[in-house]
Coordinates of C-alpha atoms in Angstrom, one line a residue:
D579 CA -21.8 -3.3 -9.4
G580 CA -22.2 -6.7 -7.8
L581 CA -24.7 -7.8 -5.2
L582 CA -22.3 -7.2 -2.3
S583 CA -22.0 -3.5 -3.1
S584 CA -25.7 -3.0 -2.3
L585 CA -25.3 -4.6 1.2
V586 CA -23.8 -1.6 2.8
H587 CA -23.9 -2.9 6.4
L588 CA -22.4 -6.3 5.7
N589 CA -19.5 -7.0 8.0
T590 CA -18.9 -10.7 7.5
I591 CA -18.6 -12.4 4.1
S592 CA -18.2 -16.1 3.6
L593 CA -18.0 -17.5 0.0
A594 CA -16.1 -20.6 1.0
R595 CA -16.2 -23.9 -0.8
N596 CA -17.7 -22.6 -4.1
N597 CA -16.4 -22.4 -7.6
F598 CA -15.3 -18.8 -7.6
N599 CA -12.2 -18.2 -9.8
S600 CA -12.1 -14.5 -9.2
F601 CA -13.2 -11.9 -6.7
P602 CA -16.9 -10.9 -6.9
L603 CA -17.7 -7.9 -9.1
G604 CA -18.2 -4.6 -7.4
G605 CA -14.8 -3.3 -6.7
P606 CA -13.5 -1.9 -3.4
T607 CA -16.8 -0.4 -2.3
Q608 CA -18.3 -3.8 -1.5
F609 CA -15.8 -4.3 1.4
T610 CA -16.2 -0.8 3.0
S611 CA -17.8 -2.2 6.2
V612 CA -16.5 -5.7 6.2
H613 CA -14.6 -7.1 9.2
S614 CA -14.1 -10.7 8.0
I615 CA -13.8 -12.4 4.6
N616 CA -13.7 -16.2 4.1
M617 CA -13.1 -17.3 0.5
E618 CA -11.3 -20.6 1.3
C619 CA -11.6 -23.6 -1.0
N620 CA -12.2 -21.8 -4.3
T621 CA -10.0 -21.5 -7.4
I622 CA -9.1 -17.8 -7.2
D623 CA -5.8 -17.0 -8.8
K624 CA -5.2 -13.4 -7.7
I625 CA -6.3 -10.8 -5.3
P626 CA -7.0 -7.6 -7.3
F627 CA -4.9 -4.6 -6.7
S628 CA -6.7 -2.0 -4.5
I629 CA -9.6 -4.4 -3.9
F630 CA -9.3 -3.7 -0.1
S631 CA -8.4 0.0 -0.5
L632 CA -11.6 1.0 1.4
A633 CA -11.7 -2.0 3.8
K634 CA -10.4 -0.1 6.8
Y635 CA -12.1 -2.5 9.2
L636 CA -10.9 -5.8 7.6
S637 CA -9.3 -7.7 10.4
K638 CA -9.6 -11.3 9.2
L639 CA -8.9 -12.7 5.7
N640 CA -9.0 -16.4 4.8
M641 CA -7.9 -17.3 1.3
R642 CA -6.8 -20.9 2.2
E643 CA -6.9 -23.5 -0.6
N644 CA -7.1 -21.3 -3.7
A645 CA -4.7 -20.9 -6.7
L646 CA -2.9 -17.7 -5.7
T647 CA 0.6 -17.4 -7.2
S648 CA 1.4 -13.9 -5.9
L649 CA 0.1 -11.2 -3.6
P650 CA -0.9 -7.7 -4.7
L651 CA 1.6 -4.9 -4.5
D652 CA -0.6 -3.0 -2.0
I653 CA -0.7 -5.7 0.6
G654 CA 1.1 -3.3 2.9
S655 CA -2.1 -1.2 3.0
W656 CA -4.1 -3.9 4.7
T657 CA -3.2 -2.4 8.1
A658 CA -6.3 -3.5 10.1
L659 CA -5.6 -7.2 9.5
V660 CA -5.2 -9.4 12.6
E661 CA -5.5 -12.8 11.0
L662 CA -4.3 -13.7 7.5
N663 CA -4.6 -17.3 6.2
L664 CA -3.0 -18.0 2.8
A665 CA -2.3 -21.7 3.3
T666 CA -2.4 -24.2 0.4
N667 CA -1.8 -21.9 -2.5
Q668 CA 1.1 -21.5 -4.9
L669 CA 2.9 -18.5 -3.4
T670 CA 6.6 -18.2 -3.9
V671 CA 7.3 -14.9 -2.2
I672 CA 6.3 -13.0 0.9
P673 CA 6.4 -9.3 0.0
E674 CA 8.7 -7.1 2.0
D675 CA 5.7 -4.7 2.6
I676 CA 4.1 -7.3 4.9
K677 CA 6.0 -5.4 7.6
N678 CA 3.3 -2.7 7.5
L679 CA 0.7 -5.1 8.9
Q680 CA 1.5 -4.0 12.4
N681 CA -1.8 -5.4 13.9
L682 CA -1.2 -8.9 12.5
E683 CA -1.3 -11.6 15.2
V684 CA -1.8 -14.8 13.1
L685 CA -0.1 -15.5 9.8
I686 CA -0.6 -18.9 8.1
M687 CA 1.2 -19.6 4.9
S688 CA 1.7 -23.4 5.1
N689 CA 1.8 -25.6 2.0
N690 CA 3.1 -23.0 -0.5
Q691 CA 6.3 -22.7 -2.5
L692 CA 8.2 -20.2 -0.3
K693 CA 12.0 -20.3 -0.5
R694 CA 12.8 -17.4 1.8
I695 CA 11.4 -15.3 4.6
P696 CA 12.0 -11.6 4.3
P697 CA 13.9 -10.1 7.2
S698 CA 11.1 -7.5 7.4
L699 CA 8.8 -10.2 8.8
G700 CA 10.6 -9.5 12.1
Q701 CA 8.8 -6.2 12.3
L702 CA 5.4 -7.8 13.0
R703 CA 5.8 -7.3 16.7
K704 CA 2.2 -8.4 17.6
L705 CA 2.5 -11.8 15.8
R706 CA 1.5 -14.7 18.0
H707 CA 1.1 -17.6 15.5
L708 CA 3.4 -18.2 12.5
D709 CA 2.8 -21.3 10.4
L710 CA 5.2 -21.9 7.5
E711 CA 4.9 -25.6 7.3
E712 CA 5.4 -27.4 4.0
N713 CA 7.4 -24.9 2.0
K714 CA 10.9 -24.9 0.6
L715 CA 12.7 -22.8 3.2
D716 CA 16.4 -23.6 3.8
S717 CA 16.9 -20.9 6.4
L718 CA 15.1 -18.5 8.7
P719 CA 16.3 -14.9 9.1
Q720 CA 17.9 -13.7 12.3
E721 CA 15.2 -11.1 12.5
I722 CA 12.7 -13.7 13.5
G723 CA 14.0 -13.2 17.0
Y724 CA 12.2 -9.9 17.2
L725 CA 8.8 -11.6 17.3
R726 CA 8.7 -11.5 21.1
E727 CA 5.0 -12.1 21.3
L728 CA 5.2 -15.3 19.3
T729 CA 3.7 -18.4 21.0
R730 CA 3.6 -20.8 18.1
L731 CA 6.2 -21.3 15.4
I732 CA 5.6 -24.0 12.9
V733 CA 8.3 -24.6 10.2
A734 CA 8.0 -28.3 9.8
S735 CA 8.5 -30.0 6.4
N736 CA 10.9 -27.6 4.9
Q737 CA 14.6 -27.8 4.0
L738 CA 16.1 -26.1 7.0
T739 CA 19.7 -27.0 7.8
Q740 CA 20.0 -24.8 10.9
L741 CA 18.0 -22.5 13.1
P742 CA 19.2 -18.9 13.9
R743 CA 20.6 -18.3 17.3
S744 CA 18.1 -15.5 17.7
I745 CA 15.4 -18.1 18.1
G746 CA 16.3 -18.0 21.8
S747 CA 14.8 -14.5 22.0
L748 CA 11.3 -15.8 21.5
S749 CA 10.5 -15.5 25.2
N750 CA 6.8 -16.3 24.9
L751 CA 7.2 -19.4 22.6
T752 CA 5.2 -22.4 23.9
H753 CA 5.1 -24.5 20.7
L754 CA 8.0 -25.1 18.3
N755 CA 7.7 -27.5 15.4
V756 CA 10.9 -28.0 13.3
G757 CA 10.2 -31.6 12.4
E758 CA 10.9 -33.0 8.9
N759 CA 13.8 -30.8 8.0
N760 CA 17.6 -31.3 7.5
L761 CA 18.8 -30.0 10.9
S762 CA 22.1 -31.4 12.1
L763 CA 22.0 -29.5 15.4
L764 CA 19.9 -27.2 17.6
P765 CA 21.5 -23.9 18.8
E766 CA 22.2 -23.9 22.5
D767 CA 20.1 -20.8 22.6
V768 CA 16.9 -22.9 22.7
G769 CA 17.6 -23.3 26.4
Q770 CA 16.4 -19.7 26.8
L771 CA 12.9 -20.7 25.8
E772 CA 11.6 -20.8 29.3
K773 CA 7.9 -21.1 28.4
L774 CA 8.4 -23.8 25.8
E775 CA 5.9 -26.7 26.3
Q776 CA 6.0 -28.6 23.1
L777 CA 9.1 -29.3 20.9
Y778 CA 8.9 -31.3 17.7
I779 CA 12.3 -32.1 16.1
N780 CA 11.3 -35.5 14.7
D781 CA 12.4 -36.7 11.3
N782 CA 15.6 -34.8 11.0
P783 CA 17.9 -37.4 9.4
N784 CA 21.1 -35.6 10.4
L785 CA 20.3 -34.6 13.9
D786 CA 22.5 -36.9 16.0
V787 CA 23.0 -34.7 19.1
L788 CA 21.0 -32.5 21.3
P789 CA 22.3 -29.5 23.4
Y790 CA 22.2 -30.1 27.1
E791 CA 20.8 -26.6 27.4
L792 CA 17.4 -28.1 26.5
A793 CA 17.2 -29.1 30.2
L794 CA 16.7 -25.4 31.0
C795 CA 13.3 -25.5 29.3
T796 CA 11.7 -26.4 32.5
N797 CA 8.1 -26.2 31.2
L798 CA 8.7 -28.7 28.4
Q799 CA 6.0 -31.3 28.4
I800 CA 6.4 -33.0 25.0
M801 CA 9.6 -33.5 23.0
S802 CA 9.2 -35.5 19.8
I803 CA 12.5 -37.0 18.6
E804 CA 11.2 -39.8 16.4
N805 CA 13.2 -40.9 13.4
C806 CA 16.4 -39.0 14.3
P807 CA 19.8 -40.7 14.6
L808 CA 20.4 -39.7 18.1
R809 CA 23.0 -41.8 19.9
S810 CA 22.0 -40.7 23.3
L811 CA 20.1 -38.1 25.3
P812 CA 21.9 -35.7 27.7
Q813 CA 21.2 -36.8 31.2
E814 CA 20.2 -33.3 32.1
I815 CA 17.2 -33.6 29.7
V816 CA 16.2 -37.1 30.8
A817 CA 16.1 -35.8 34.4
G818 CA 13.3 -33.4 33.3
G819 CA 10.9 -35.2 35.6
P820 CA 7.6 -37.1 35.1
S821 CA 5.9 -34.2 33.3
L822 CA 8.2 -34.5 30.3
V823 CA 7.0 -37.0 27.6
I824 CA 9.8 -37.9 25.1
Q825 CA 8.3 -39.4 22.0
V826 CA 10.9 -41.7 20.4
S827 CA 8.7 -44.0 18.2

């Protein structure tokens, strides 16, 4: 057994910014009492199957900047997780079983190789922060509209050509970043985002028109439309008042 197994009351583990290329020896018992694990900035290429089978208190896992290419088949058993950071790896798939992480509030998977989002992601009803920036997504599932607690949705730097109309159901959304994609229009349903404060639609080379329904987002404070071929702005949006900053360059 490894050193961690003998530290039975350990509840926070940080092995960040080292040269680990695998999980510490010791098996599942070393994580029995652990609440938080930070292993960012290593070269770990896989999370061993069943390594967290005894980690019933594990609420925060940070594996950012490693070399993960896939996730273990038992990811659905990590049911205590509240925050999961898998940014800057080489992941190509989000397992369907992620739907079992019913306590998850923060999911960060930016800078990976994801091509699709499973519809089951819509079952994460407590999710507040979803970051999928810098992947290879060309669409979002309609089921994303079920994430009613979501306040931040970041899908910038993908290959999205459209947004699902169900995005209008994200009634608590305050921050939406869909910049650097291939959008040609925004669904009029964005006008239902009454709490939206920041909207980034910059660098969409085919986006030449905005829906006037955006004017219904009365809490909007920042709208970035830089590097879009917009011919004009609907007067209803321009009349948003002095609190709205429109970034055009």
